Short mmCIF file of C-alpha atoms in Angstrom, two decimals:
data_model
loop_
_atom_site.label_atom_id
_atom_site.label_comp_id
_atom_site.label_asym_id
_atom_site.label_seq_id
_atom_site.Cartn_x
_atom_site.Cartn_y
_atom_site.Cartn_z
CA MET A 20 -35.09 -1.30 18.42
CA SER A 21 -35.18 -2.40 14.78
CA VAL A 22 -33.99 -5.80 13.59
CA PHE A 23 -31.02 -4.15 11.88
CA ARG A 24 -29.90 -2.31 15.02
CA ARG A 25 -30.37 -5.37 17.25
CA ALA A 26 -28.24 -7.47 14.88
CA LEU A 27 -25.61 -4.75 14.70
CA ALA A 28 -25.47 -4.41 18.49
CA ALA A 29 -25.28 -8.19 18.93
CA GLU A 30 -22.41 -8.49 16.45
CA LEU A 31 -20.46 -5.66 18.08
CA ALA A 32 -20.99 -7.28 21.48
CA HIS A 33 -19.77 -10.60 20.11
CA LEU A 34 -16.66 -9.03 18.62
CA TRP A 35 -15.93 -7.38 21.95
CA ARG A 36 -16.23 -10.70 23.78
CA ASP A 37 -14.52 -12.93 21.23
CA ARG A 38 -10.92 -11.77 20.98
CA PHE A 39 -10.14 -14.19 18.15
CA ASP A 40 -12.86 -12.81 15.87
CA LEU A 41 -11.88 -9.28 16.89
CA ALA A 42 -8.26 -10.02 15.98
CA LEU A 43 -9.34 -11.23 12.53
CA LEU A 44 -10.76 -7.77 11.84
CA THR A 45 -8.09 -5.71 13.55
CA LEU A 46 -4.76 -7.39 14.25
CA VAL A 47 -4.58 -9.72 11.23
CA PRO A 48 -5.19 -6.98 8.60
CA LEU A 49 -2.71 -4.74 10.39
CA VAL A 50 -0.02 -7.44 10.41
CA CYS A 51 -0.68 -8.37 6.76
CA LEU A 52 -0.55 -4.76 5.56
CA VAL A 53 2.54 -3.88 7.62
CA VAL A 54 4.42 -6.95 6.38
CA MET A 55 3.38 -6.25 2.80
CA GLY A 56 4.28 -2.56 3.12
CA GLY A 57 7.72 -3.49 4.41
CA MET A 58 8.20 -6.02 1.64
CA LEU A 59 7.32 -3.48 -1.06
CA SER A 60 8.93 -0.44 0.54
CA GLN A 61 12.00 -0.64 -1.68
CA GLY A 62 9.73 0.37 -4.55
CA SER A 63 11.71 -1.16 -7.38
CA PRO A 64 14.39 -3.87 -7.48
CA ARG A 65 17.93 -2.75 -6.73
CA GLY A 66 21.28 -4.34 -7.48
CA LEU A 67 20.13 -6.79 -10.15
CA GLY A 68 23.28 -8.73 -10.91
CA VAL A 69 24.82 -8.47 -14.38
CA VAL A 70 27.85 -10.40 -15.65
CA ILE A 71 29.96 -8.80 -18.39
CA VAL A 72 31.71 -10.81 -21.09
CA ASP A 73 33.98 -8.16 -22.58
CA GLN A 74 35.59 -9.63 -25.71
CA ASP A 75 36.65 -6.21 -27.02
CA ARG A 76 38.53 -4.64 -24.10
CA SER A 77 38.28 -1.24 -25.76
CA ALA A 78 37.40 2.23 -24.53
CA ALA A 79 33.93 1.74 -26.00
CA SER A 80 33.25 -1.50 -24.14
CA ARG A 81 34.60 -0.05 -20.89
CA SER A 82 32.30 2.94 -21.34
CA ILE A 83 29.30 0.62 -21.66
CA VAL A 84 30.33 -1.27 -18.54
CA ARG A 85 30.62 2.00 -16.62
CA ALA A 86 27.19 3.07 -17.89
CA ILE A 87 25.64 -0.21 -16.71
CA GLY A 88 27.31 0.14 -13.32
CA ALA A 89 25.89 3.65 -12.94
CA VAL A 90 22.29 2.40 -13.08
CA ASP A 91 20.89 2.03 -9.55
CA ALA A 92 18.82 -1.02 -10.38
CA LEU A 93 21.79 -2.87 -11.92
CA LYS A 94 25.04 -4.12 -10.46
CA VAL A 95 28.01 -5.50 -12.39
CA VAL A 96 28.92 -8.55 -10.33
CA ASP A 97 31.66 -10.03 -12.53
CA ASP A 98 33.65 -9.60 -15.72
CA VAL A 99 34.42 -13.00 -17.22
CA SER A 100 36.10 -14.18 -20.38
CA GLY A 101 33.42 -16.47 -21.81
CA LEU A 102 29.66 -16.87 -22.09
CA ALA A 103 29.73 -20.22 -20.30
CA GLU A 104 31.09 -18.56 -17.18
CA GLY A 105 28.39 -15.91 -17.37
CA LEU A 106 25.59 -18.46 -17.68
CA SER A 107 27.12 -20.37 -14.79
CA ALA A 108 26.78 -17.21 -12.68
CA ILE A 109 23.07 -17.10 -13.52
CA ARG A 110 22.62 -20.74 -12.55
CA ARG A 111 24.37 -19.99 -9.23
CA GLU A 112 21.93 -17.06 -8.77
CA ARG A 113 24.75 -14.51 -8.64
CA ALA A 114 23.29 -12.68 -11.63
CA VAL A 115 20.10 -12.39 -13.65
CA ALA A 116 21.69 -11.35 -16.96
CA VAL A 117 24.82 -11.65 -19.05
CA VAL A 118 25.98 -8.97 -21.48
CA VAL A 119 28.36 -10.03 -24.25
CA LEU A 120 30.37 -7.15 -25.75
CA PRO A 121 31.82 -8.58 -28.99
CA SER A 122 35.28 -8.08 -30.37
CA GLY A 123 35.46 -5.13 -32.77
CA LEU A 124 32.85 -3.12 -30.92
CA GLY A 125 35.23 -0.21 -30.42
CA GLY A 126 36.43 -0.06 -34.04
CA ARG A 127 35.55 2.80 -36.35
CA ARG A 128 32.32 2.28 -38.29
CA ALA A 129 34.03 2.47 -41.63
CA ASP A 130 36.57 -0.21 -40.69
CA ALA A 131 34.48 -2.66 -38.76
CA THR A 132 31.61 -5.00 -39.50
CA PRO A 133 28.58 -3.98 -37.45
CA ARG A 134 28.62 -5.86 -34.18
CA THR A 135 25.74 -7.09 -32.12
CA ILE A 136 25.73 -6.87 -28.37
CA GLU A 137 23.99 -9.88 -26.88
CA ILE A 138 21.96 -9.89 -23.67
CA PHE A 139 21.02 -13.16 -21.98
CA TYR A 140 18.60 -12.95 -19.07
CA GLN A 141 16.75 -15.52 -17.06
CA THR A 142 12.96 -15.55 -17.27
CA ALA A 143 12.19 -17.88 -14.39
CA PHE A 144 11.26 -14.69 -12.53
CA LEU A 145 9.63 -12.98 -15.47
CA SER A 146 9.20 -9.42 -14.18
CA THR A 147 12.74 -9.21 -12.77
CA GLY A 148 14.29 -10.58 -15.94
CA ALA A 149 12.20 -8.33 -18.18
CA LEU A 150 13.10 -5.27 -16.10
CA THR A 151 16.80 -6.13 -16.23
CA SER A 152 16.67 -6.65 -19.99
CA ALA A 153 14.83 -3.38 -20.57
CA LEU A 154 17.30 -1.42 -18.42
CA LEU A 155 20.27 -3.00 -20.15
CA GLN A 156 18.90 -2.26 -23.61
CA ALA A 157 18.15 1.35 -22.73
CA THR A 158 21.51 1.91 -21.04
CA ILE A 159 23.60 0.31 -23.79
CA THR A 160 21.66 2.06 -26.56
CA ALA A 161 22.12 5.43 -24.89
CA ASP A 162 25.85 4.90 -24.41
CA LEU A 163 26.34 3.73 -28.01
CA ALA A 164 24.46 6.80 -29.24
CA ARG A 165 26.73 8.99 -27.14
CA GLN A 166 29.82 7.34 -28.67
CA ALA A 167 28.52 7.43 -32.26
CA PRO A 168 30.17 10.74 -33.33
CA GLU A 169 33.54 9.55 -32.01
CA ASP A 170 33.24 6.20 -33.81
CA ALA A 171 32.44 7.95 -37.04
CA GLY A 172 35.70 9.90 -36.92
CA VAL A 173 35.77 12.94 -39.21
CA ALA A 174 32.43 11.87 -40.68
CA GLY A 175 30.95 12.36 -37.25
CA VAL A 176 31.18 16.11 -37.77
CA ALA A 177 28.56 15.76 -40.49
CA LEU A 178 26.36 13.76 -38.16
CA LEU A 179 26.34 16.67 -35.74
CA ARG A 180 24.55 18.79 -38.35
CA VAL A 181 21.69 16.38 -38.68
CA PRO A 182 19.02 16.84 -36.04
CA LEU A 183 18.05 13.54 -34.50
CA PRO A 184 14.38 12.67 -34.13
CA GLY A 185 13.23 12.89 -30.57
CA VAL A 186 11.30 10.20 -28.76
CA GLU A 187 9.82 10.86 -25.39
CA VAL A 188 7.97 8.26 -23.37
CA THR A 189 5.69 9.36 -20.55
CA LEU A 190 4.32 6.76 -18.15
CA LEU A 191 0.74 7.34 -17.04
CA GLY A 192 -0.55 6.29 -13.65
CA ASN A 193 2.83 5.10 -12.37
CA PRO A 194 5.43 7.66 -13.56
CA SER A 195 8.22 6.15 -11.46
CA ALA A 196 7.38 2.60 -12.64
CA SER A 197 7.36 1.67 -8.96
CA LEU A 198 6.53 -1.92 -8.10
CA GLU A 199 5.49 -0.70 -4.64
CA TRP A 200 2.72 1.45 -6.11
CA TYR A 201 1.65 -1.17 -8.65
CA LEU A 202 1.69 -4.18 -6.33
CA GLY A 203 0.36 -2.20 -3.38
CA LEU A 204 -2.75 -1.31 -5.35
CA LEU A 205 -3.31 -4.98 -6.13
CA ILE A 206 -2.25 -6.97 -3.08
CA GLY A 207 -3.69 -4.72 -0.35
CA PRO A 208 -7.30 -4.91 -1.59
CA ALA A 209 -6.90 -8.62 -2.40
CA ILE A 210 -5.80 -9.48 1.15
CA LEU A 211 -8.61 -7.43 2.73
CA HIS A 212 -11.15 -8.94 0.30
CA LEU A 213 -10.13 -12.43 1.44
CA LEU A 214 -10.16 -11.54 5.15
CA ILE A 215 -13.60 -9.92 5.03
CA ALA A 216 -14.98 -12.86 3.02
CA VAL A 217 -13.79 -15.21 5.77
CA THR A 218 -14.98 -13.12 8.73
CA CYS A 219 -18.43 -12.59 7.20
CA ALA A 220 -18.88 -16.30 6.52
CA ALA A 221 -17.68 -17.16 10.03
CA SER A 222 -20.04 -14.61 11.58
CA LEU A 223 -23.18 -15.93 9.89
CA GLY A 224 -22.00 -19.52 10.25
CA ARG A 225 -22.42 -19.25 14.02
CA GLU A 226 -26.19 -19.25 13.50
CA LEU A 227 -26.38 -22.48 11.50
CA VAL A 228 -28.50 -25.16 13.12
CA ASP A 229 -28.48 -28.61 11.48
CA GLY A 230 -27.29 -27.09 8.21
CA SER A 231 -29.94 -24.41 8.05
CA MET A 232 -30.27 -20.72 8.86
CA GLY A 233 -34.04 -21.25 9.23
CA PRO A 234 -34.25 -21.19 13.04
CA TRP A 235 -32.20 -18.00 13.17
CA ALA A 236 -34.33 -16.41 10.43
CA VAL A 237 -37.50 -17.26 12.37
CA ARG A 238 -36.06 -15.86 15.60
CA VAL A 239 -34.93 -12.51 14.15
CA GLY A 240 -38.09 -12.04 12.05
CA ALA A 241 -36.47 -10.08 9.22
CA PRO A 242 -33.43 -12.12 8.17
CA ALA A 243 -32.26 -9.79 5.39
CA ALA A 244 -32.14 -6.79 7.74
CA ALA A 245 -30.59 -8.89 10.50
CA ALA A 246 -27.88 -10.21 8.18
CA ALA A 247 -27.16 -6.70 6.98
CA GLY A 248 -26.86 -5.38 10.53
CA ARG A 249 -24.66 -8.29 11.47
CA LEU A 250 -22.22 -7.76 8.61
CA VAL A 251 -22.02 -3.97 8.73
CA PRO A 252 -19.04 -3.99 11.16
CA HIS A 253 -17.11 -6.25 8.79
CA VAL A 254 -17.86 -4.02 5.78
CA VAL A 255 -16.96 -0.86 7.68
CA VAL A 256 -13.73 -2.29 9.09
CA GLY A 257 -12.68 -3.60 5.68
CA THR A 258 -13.33 -0.22 4.07
CA LEU A 259 -11.42 1.61 6.80
CA TRP A 260 -8.42 -0.67 6.43
CA LEU A 261 -8.47 -0.14 2.68
CA CYS A 262 -8.62 3.63 3.13
CA LEU A 263 -5.73 3.50 5.60
CA TRP A 264 -3.73 1.45 3.10
CA HIS A 265 -4.32 4.07 0.42
CA VAL A 266 -3.39 6.84 2.86
CA TRP A 267 -0.12 5.00 3.51
CA LEU A 268 0.59 4.64 -0.21
CA THR A 269 -0.24 8.25 -1.05
CA ILE A 270 0.66 10.41 1.94
CA GLY A 271 3.15 8.00 3.47
CA GLN A 272 4.98 6.89 0.35
CA GLY A 273 4.32 9.85 -1.94
CA PHE A 274 2.35 8.16 -4.72
CA ALA A 275 -0.74 9.82 -6.14
CA PHE A 276 -3.99 9.06 -7.90
CA THR A 277 -4.48 11.33 -10.90
CA GLY A 278 -8.22 10.77 -10.43
CA ALA A 279 -10.29 11.02 -7.25
CA ILE A 280 -9.21 8.89 -4.32
CA GLY A 281 -12.72 9.31 -2.92
CA LEU A 282 -14.09 7.32 -5.86
CA VAL A 283 -11.61 4.56 -5.01
CA ALA A 284 -12.89 4.53 -1.41
CA ILE A 285 -16.49 4.25 -2.62
CA GLY A 286 -15.42 1.41 -4.88
CA GLY A 287 -13.83 -0.30 -1.86
CA LEU A 288 -17.07 0.04 0.10
CA LEU A 289 -18.99 -1.55 -2.77
CA LEU A 290 -16.40 -4.35 -2.96
CA PHE A 291 -16.89 -5.25 0.70
CA VAL A 292 -20.69 -5.00 0.47
CA ALA A 293 -20.55 -7.48 -2.41
CA THR A 294 -18.14 -9.63 -0.39
CA ALA A 295 -20.56 -9.72 2.55
CA ALA A 296 -23.49 -10.54 0.26
CA ILE A 297 -21.59 -13.43 -1.33
CA ALA A 298 -20.62 -14.75 2.12
CA THR A 299 -24.29 -14.72 3.12
CA LEU A 300 -25.22 -16.60 -0.04
CA LEU A 301 -22.48 -19.20 0.54
CA VAL A 302 -23.52 -19.85 4.14
CA THR A 303 -27.23 -20.20 3.33
CA LEU A 304 -26.48 -22.26 0.23
CA THR A 305 -24.01 -24.75 1.75
CA GLY A 306 -25.36 -24.90 5.30
CA GLU A 307 -21.84 -25.62 6.58
CA VAL A 308 -19.27 -23.28 8.07
CA ALA A 309 -16.27 -25.27 6.84
CA THR A 310 -17.58 -25.49 3.28
CA SER A 311 -18.49 -21.79 3.26
CA LEU A 312 -15.02 -20.83 4.49
CA SER A 313 -13.39 -23.11 1.92
CA ALA A 314 -15.49 -21.63 -0.88
CA SER A 315 -14.63 -18.11 0.32
CA VAL A 316 -10.93 -18.87 0.30
CA ILE A 317 -11.14 -20.44 -3.17
CA TYR A 318 -13.00 -17.59 -4.85
CA ALA A 319 -11.51 -14.65 -2.94
CA GLY A 320 -8.03 -16.11 -2.60
CA SER A 321 -7.69 -16.63 -6.33
CA ALA A 322 -9.48 -13.43 -7.33
CA LEU A 323 -6.33 -11.40 -7.91
CA ALA A 324 -4.95 -13.99 -10.34
CA TYR A 325 -8.17 -13.80 -12.36
CA SER A 326 -8.51 -10.01 -12.15
CA GLY A 327 -6.48 -9.51 -15.32
CA ALA A 328 -4.12 -7.11 -13.54
CA SER A 329 -1.36 -9.57 -12.74
CA LEU A 330 -1.92 -12.26 -15.37
CA PRO A 331 -3.43 -11.76 -18.86
CA ILE A 332 -7.04 -12.89 -19.20
CA THR A 333 -7.68 -11.49 -22.66
CA GLY A 334 -7.39 -14.35 -25.12
CA GLY A 335 -7.81 -16.94 -22.37
CA ILE A 336 -10.39 -19.70 -22.41
CA VAL A 337 -14.03 -18.67 -22.09
CA VAL A 338 -14.40 -20.18 -18.62
CA ALA A 339 -11.51 -18.10 -17.27
CA ARG A 340 -12.89 -14.91 -18.80
CA ILE A 341 -16.39 -15.56 -17.40
CA TRP A 342 -14.96 -16.36 -13.96
CA SER A 343 -12.90 -13.16 -14.08
CA ALA A 344 -15.93 -11.11 -15.10
CA ILE A 345 -18.13 -12.29 -12.23
CA LEU A 346 -15.54 -11.77 -9.48
CA PRO A 347 -16.05 -8.47 -7.60
CA LEU A 348 -12.31 -7.91 -7.17
CA THR A 349 -11.85 -7.76 -10.96
CA HIS A 350 -14.10 -4.71 -11.18
CA TYR A 351 -12.70 -3.07 -8.07
CA VAL A 352 -9.13 -3.39 -9.39
CA THR A 353 -10.24 -1.97 -12.75
CA LEU A 354 -11.97 0.91 -10.98
CA GLU A 355 -8.93 1.54 -8.78
CA MET A 356 -6.40 1.38 -11.60
CA ASP A 357 -8.57 3.66 -13.71
CA GLN A 358 -8.28 6.35 -11.04
CA THR A 359 -4.48 6.20 -11.18
CA ILE A 360 -4.78 7.80 -14.61
CA GLY A 361 -7.94 9.80 -13.87
CA VAL A 362 -10.46 8.22 -16.22
CA ASP A 363 -13.86 9.77 -16.80
CA ILE A 364 -16.42 9.29 -14.04
CA ALA A 365 -18.72 7.50 -16.49
CA VAL A 366 -16.14 4.72 -16.76
CA TRP A 367 -15.87 4.60 -12.96
CA ALA A 368 -19.67 4.42 -12.70
CA ARG A 369 -19.77 1.36 -14.95
CA GLN A 370 -17.46 -0.63 -12.68
CA ALA A 371 -19.23 0.67 -9.56
CA ALA A 372 -22.58 -0.41 -11.02
CA ILE A 373 -21.23 -3.91 -11.63
CA LEU A 374 -20.06 -4.13 -8.01
CA ALA A 375 -23.46 -2.95 -6.81
CA LEU A 376 -25.16 -5.48 -9.10
CA ALA A 377 -23.00 -8.28 -7.69
CA ALA A 378 -24.11 -7.29 -4.19
CA LEU A 379 -27.76 -7.17 -5.22
CA VAL A 380 -27.69 -10.52 -7.02
CA ALA A 381 -25.84 -12.35 -4.22
CA GLY A 382 -27.84 -10.59 -1.50
CA GLY A 383 -31.11 -11.22 -3.30
CA GLY A 384 -30.32 -14.91 -3.72
CA ALA A 385 -29.37 -15.19 -0.06
CA THR A 386 -32.59 -13.46 1.01
CA LEU A 387 -34.73 -15.88 -1.01
CA LEU A 388 -32.91 -18.85 0.52
CA LEU A 389 -33.25 -17.42 4.05
CA ARG A 390 -36.99 -16.91 3.62
CA ARG A 391 -37.45 -20.42 2.28
CA GLN A 392 -35.47 -21.89 5.17
CA ALA A 393 -37.51 -19.77 7.60
CA ARG A 394 -40.77 -21.13 6.18
CA ARG A 395 -39.51 -24.68 6.61
CA SER A 396 -38.47 -24.03 10.19
CA ALA A 397 -41.65 -22.18 11.18
#
């Protein structure tokens, strides 16, 4: 039996005996993905509270209020007389935005000074506030446009003769602007990346003797092949969980990749190979299980924040951009997001090559360290 197969068989036997390690690869990912799926299953926020300050009390202002109330994502929670009351509702977390409809809004254009509708929204939760503001602007603008001919009176007849320019916006990759699809593509791989980084480091860490992998490397004879065989179950399980997560998002929830989902799966495999290689490097480099696990949590746990998908990296300090560029998750997320809009395979190949290079560099460094430690222990 080859070194690779012996290491693979030994690791599978260990996982079968050690229920805790087995749970880290089976039960923990399942629980994490189920909880996350339930959390995101609503897709987009619903019932975002809006307070109305109607200073006009006209048919036009009432029409705008009805239009806001008809939007699924918004909910008119109160109609108050002053802005202070509206802002108080935000501070009491009853609402995320206040709409002020000024006096004179319902007057005819020729008789009234142009009025400005004001929208106040809280930005403590940036995405929620931005979504509320965007929905309010779109809803109010559409309703004002619908009322324009009536406001113009007889002159409105002339407006009907003038064709209005059309603007059509088409969203690519996420046509429904669903947070479930967007966040699911980010958080699922990030959680699995962290779990596999930890399980790989813990698996190799069991062979440390006095801060060295040397004795183990001498015993197995071919440490690179043995490490590969040992970590294959972790890579395979991580890839399978990622594929199941994508099956849930696509078949289960009805989202779709415009590109090839198979290319995303290959990218996931490369991500976990790189993760296993980095874990091997960390264990051989630090010689301590606790330090290796801590380092894994630090780099893999923060990888999503530095991926550029959730927070902007462009324009950031050089250190942040370099750190983002060397993290495997950054390139997997880019590869995955690219397939939501069906980018050319040459673009996919560039990100896949970077993931493969990360695995080769980390794995090559770990192999050199293992051989050196083996020579010292021989």
